[in-house]
Amino acid sequence: MSYEFDFADVFAAWPELLQGLVNSLVLSALAMAIGMAVSIAGALGKTSGPKWLRWIIDEYIELIRNTPFLIQIFVIYFGLPSTGLKLSSNGAALLALVVNVVAYGIEIIRAGIESIQKGQIEAGKSLGLRPLQIFRLIILKPAIQAIYPSLTSQFILLMLNTSVCSAIAASELTAVAGDIQSRTFRSFEVYFVVTCMYLGLSVFFWTVFAAIERTFLRKAPSR
């Protein structure tokens, strides 16, 4: 059985694909920003909070990291309305992404905090540095250097995970691709183009993040 490839219908829907791409990026950026803010609080709670709080955070991390992301989306979108909390598909997608990324972000940031040796902080105090100077010069940059690769990887994984949100009809790239495919019946062409778009995004962000690391976070060579 022969199949004739025809990308004309896909390229005719290019504005829709671009809008879906923008929506995916906005969803990723919002989820990452909110998730990292919550992750910082969670990491501080895990490293210096009371025992009961550390236990809650540990259980949360284990729960999220050991269950499928798709199930988490379904619980939020289909399960929460039974408790009286009904979210739109985009709102549920954002909440699910935040819930998911926080479980990983807490561990990443905790590792960055614990990578700073207490002796370095004590040395800064002995030199008469103020708390803000100690944080900026001794804690901040080494901690970012330690966790930067993991954070950038997490962002790209988060961006790719937005494709799963099409299961609840969130208006992102994969959902748009599904709509186009249902109209044109050009499954291969549509998803081939979308695959290339996701790949292009991943390569672009890897390149940008690597350039930022080389320019601003490169460690000084040891002597």
Short mmCIF file of N, CA, C and O in Angstrom, two decimals, residues 24 27 69-70 73-74 77-78 89-90 93 97 160-179 191 198:
data_model
loop_
_atom_site.label_atom_id
_atom_site.label_comp_id
_atom_site.label_asym_id
_atom_site.label_seq_id
_atom_site.Cartn_x
_atom_site.Cartn_y
_atom_site.Cartn_z
N SER A 24 2.86 26.36 24.78
CA SER A 24 3.69 25.37 25.48
C SER A 24 4.82 26.06 26.23
O SER A 24 5.14 25.70 27.37
N LEU A 27 3.40 27.95 29.24
CA LEU A 27 3.04 26.98 30.27
C LEU A 27 4.29 26.46 30.98
O LEU A 27 4.33 26.35 32.21
N PHE A 69 3.10 10.85 35.43
CA PHE A 69 2.65 12.24 35.30
C PHE A 69 1.23 12.29 34.74
O PHE A 69 0.42 13.14 35.15
N LEU A 70 0.90 11.39 33.84
CA LEU A 70 -0.45 11.37 33.26
C LEU A 70 -1.50 11.14 34.34
O LEU A 70 -2.56 11.78 34.34
N ILE A 73 -2.09 14.29 36.31
CA ILE A 73 -2.96 15.21 35.58
C ILE A 73 -4.42 14.80 35.73
O ILE A 73 -5.29 15.64 36.00
N PHE A 74 -4.70 13.52 35.58
CA PHE A 74 -6.07 13.05 35.68
C PHE A 74 -6.64 13.26 37.08
O PHE A 74 -7.82 13.62 37.23
N TYR A 77 -7.39 17.06 37.25
CA TYR A 77 -8.43 17.55 36.34
C TYR A 77 -9.78 16.87 36.58
O TYR A 77 -10.82 17.53 36.58
N PHE A 78 -9.75 15.55 36.79
CA PHE A 78 -11.00 14.82 36.96
C PHE A 78 -11.34 14.55 38.42
O PHE A 78 -12.51 14.37 38.75
N SER A 89 -8.85 23.31 31.74
CA SER A 89 -7.82 22.37 31.27
C SER A 89 -6.43 22.99 31.37
O SER A 89 -5.48 22.34 31.80
N ASN A 90 -6.32 24.28 31.03
CA ASN A 90 -5.02 24.94 31.13
C ASN A 90 -4.60 25.13 32.59
O ASN A 90 -3.43 24.97 32.93
N ALA A 93 -3.50 21.79 33.88
CA ALA A 93 -2.19 21.44 33.31
C ALA A 93 -1.07 22.18 34.04
O ALA A 93 -0.03 21.59 34.38
N LEU A 97 1.87 20.41 36.31
CA LEU A 97 3.28 20.61 36.00
C LEU A 97 4.03 21.15 37.22
O LEU A 97 5.15 20.73 37.50
N LEU A 160 8.98 19.35 27.55
CA LEU A 160 8.53 18.18 26.80
C LEU A 160 7.32 17.53 27.45
O LEU A 160 6.46 16.97 26.76
N ASN A 161 7.23 17.60 28.77
CA ASN A 161 6.09 17.01 29.48
C ASN A 161 4.79 17.76 29.21
O ASN A 161 3.71 17.20 29.46
N THR A 162 4.88 18.99 28.71
CA THR A 162 3.64 19.70 28.39
C THR A 162 2.84 18.95 27.33
O THR A 162 1.62 19.12 27.24
N SER A 163 3.52 18.12 26.54
CA SER A 163 2.81 17.36 25.50
C SER A 163 1.78 16.40 26.12
O SER A 163 0.75 16.11 25.51
N VAL A 164 2.06 15.92 27.34
CA VAL A 164 1.13 15.01 28.00
C VAL A 164 -0.16 15.73 28.37
O VAL A 164 -1.22 15.11 28.48
N CYS A 165 -0.08 17.05 28.53
CA CYS A 165 -1.26 17.82 28.92
C CYS A 165 -2.32 17.85 27.82
O CYS A 165 -3.46 18.27 28.07
N SER A 166 -1.98 17.40 26.62
CA SER A 166 -2.98 17.30 25.56
C SER A 166 -4.06 16.28 25.92
O SER A 166 -5.15 16.31 25.36
N ALA A 167 -3.77 15.39 26.88
CA ALA A 167 -4.75 14.38 27.31
C ALA A 167 -5.99 15.02 27.93
O ALA A 167 -7.06 14.41 27.96
N ILE A 168 -5.85 16.26 28.44
CA ILE A 168 -7.01 16.96 29.01
C ILE A 168 -7.35 18.19 28.16
O ILE A 168 -8.00 19.12 28.63
N ALA A 169 -6.88 18.18 26.90
CA ALA A 169 -7.21 19.23 25.93
C ALA A 169 -6.67 20.60 26.30
O ALA A 169 -7.27 21.62 25.95
N ALA A 170 -5.56 20.63 27.03
CA ALA A 170 -4.89 21.92 27.27
C ALA A 170 -4.39 22.46 25.93
O ALA A 170 -3.95 21.71 25.07
N SER A 171 -4.45 23.78 25.77
CA SER A 171 -4.14 24.37 24.46
C SER A 171 -2.64 24.54 24.26
O SER A 171 -2.12 25.64 24.26
N GLU A 172 -1.94 23.41 24.14
CA GLU A 172 -0.50 23.45 23.86
C GLU A 172 -0.23 22.76 22.52
O GLU A 172 -1.17 22.38 21.82
N LEU A 173 1.04 22.60 22.17
CA LEU A 173 1.42 22.21 20.82
C LEU A 173 0.85 20.86 20.41
O LEU A 173 0.32 20.70 19.30
N THR A 174 0.95 19.85 21.27
CA THR A 174 0.48 18.52 20.90
C THR A 174 -1.04 18.50 20.73
O THR A 174 -1.56 17.80 19.84
N ALA A 175 -1.75 19.23 21.55
CA ALA A 175 -3.21 19.31 21.41
C ALA A 175 -3.59 19.97 20.09
O ALA A 175 -4.51 19.52 19.39
N VAL A 176 -2.87 21.02 19.73
CA VAL A 176 -3.11 21.68 18.44
C VAL A 176 -2.82 20.71 17.30
O VAL A 176 -3.58 20.63 16.32
N ALA A 177 -1.74 19.94 17.43
CA ALA A 177 -1.41 18.96 16.40
C ALA A 177 -2.53 17.93 16.25
O ALA A 177 -2.86 17.51 15.13
N GLY A 178 -3.11 17.52 17.37
CA GLY A 178 -4.22 16.58 17.31
C GLY A 178 -5.42 17.14 16.57
O GLY A 178 -6.08 16.43 15.80
N ASP A 179 -5.71 18.42 16.79
CA ASP A 179 -6.82 19.07 16.08
C ASP A 179 -6.55 19.12 14.57
O ASP A 179 -7.45 18.85 13.76
N TYR A 191 2.64 14.97 12.92
CA TYR A 191 3.47 14.63 14.07
C TYR A 191 4.96 14.64 13.74
O TYR A 191 5.79 14.81 14.63
N TYR A 198 9.62 20.20 18.58
CA TYR A 198 10.09 19.89 19.93
C TYR A 198 11.61 19.70 19.94
O TYR A 198 12.30 20.17 20.86
#
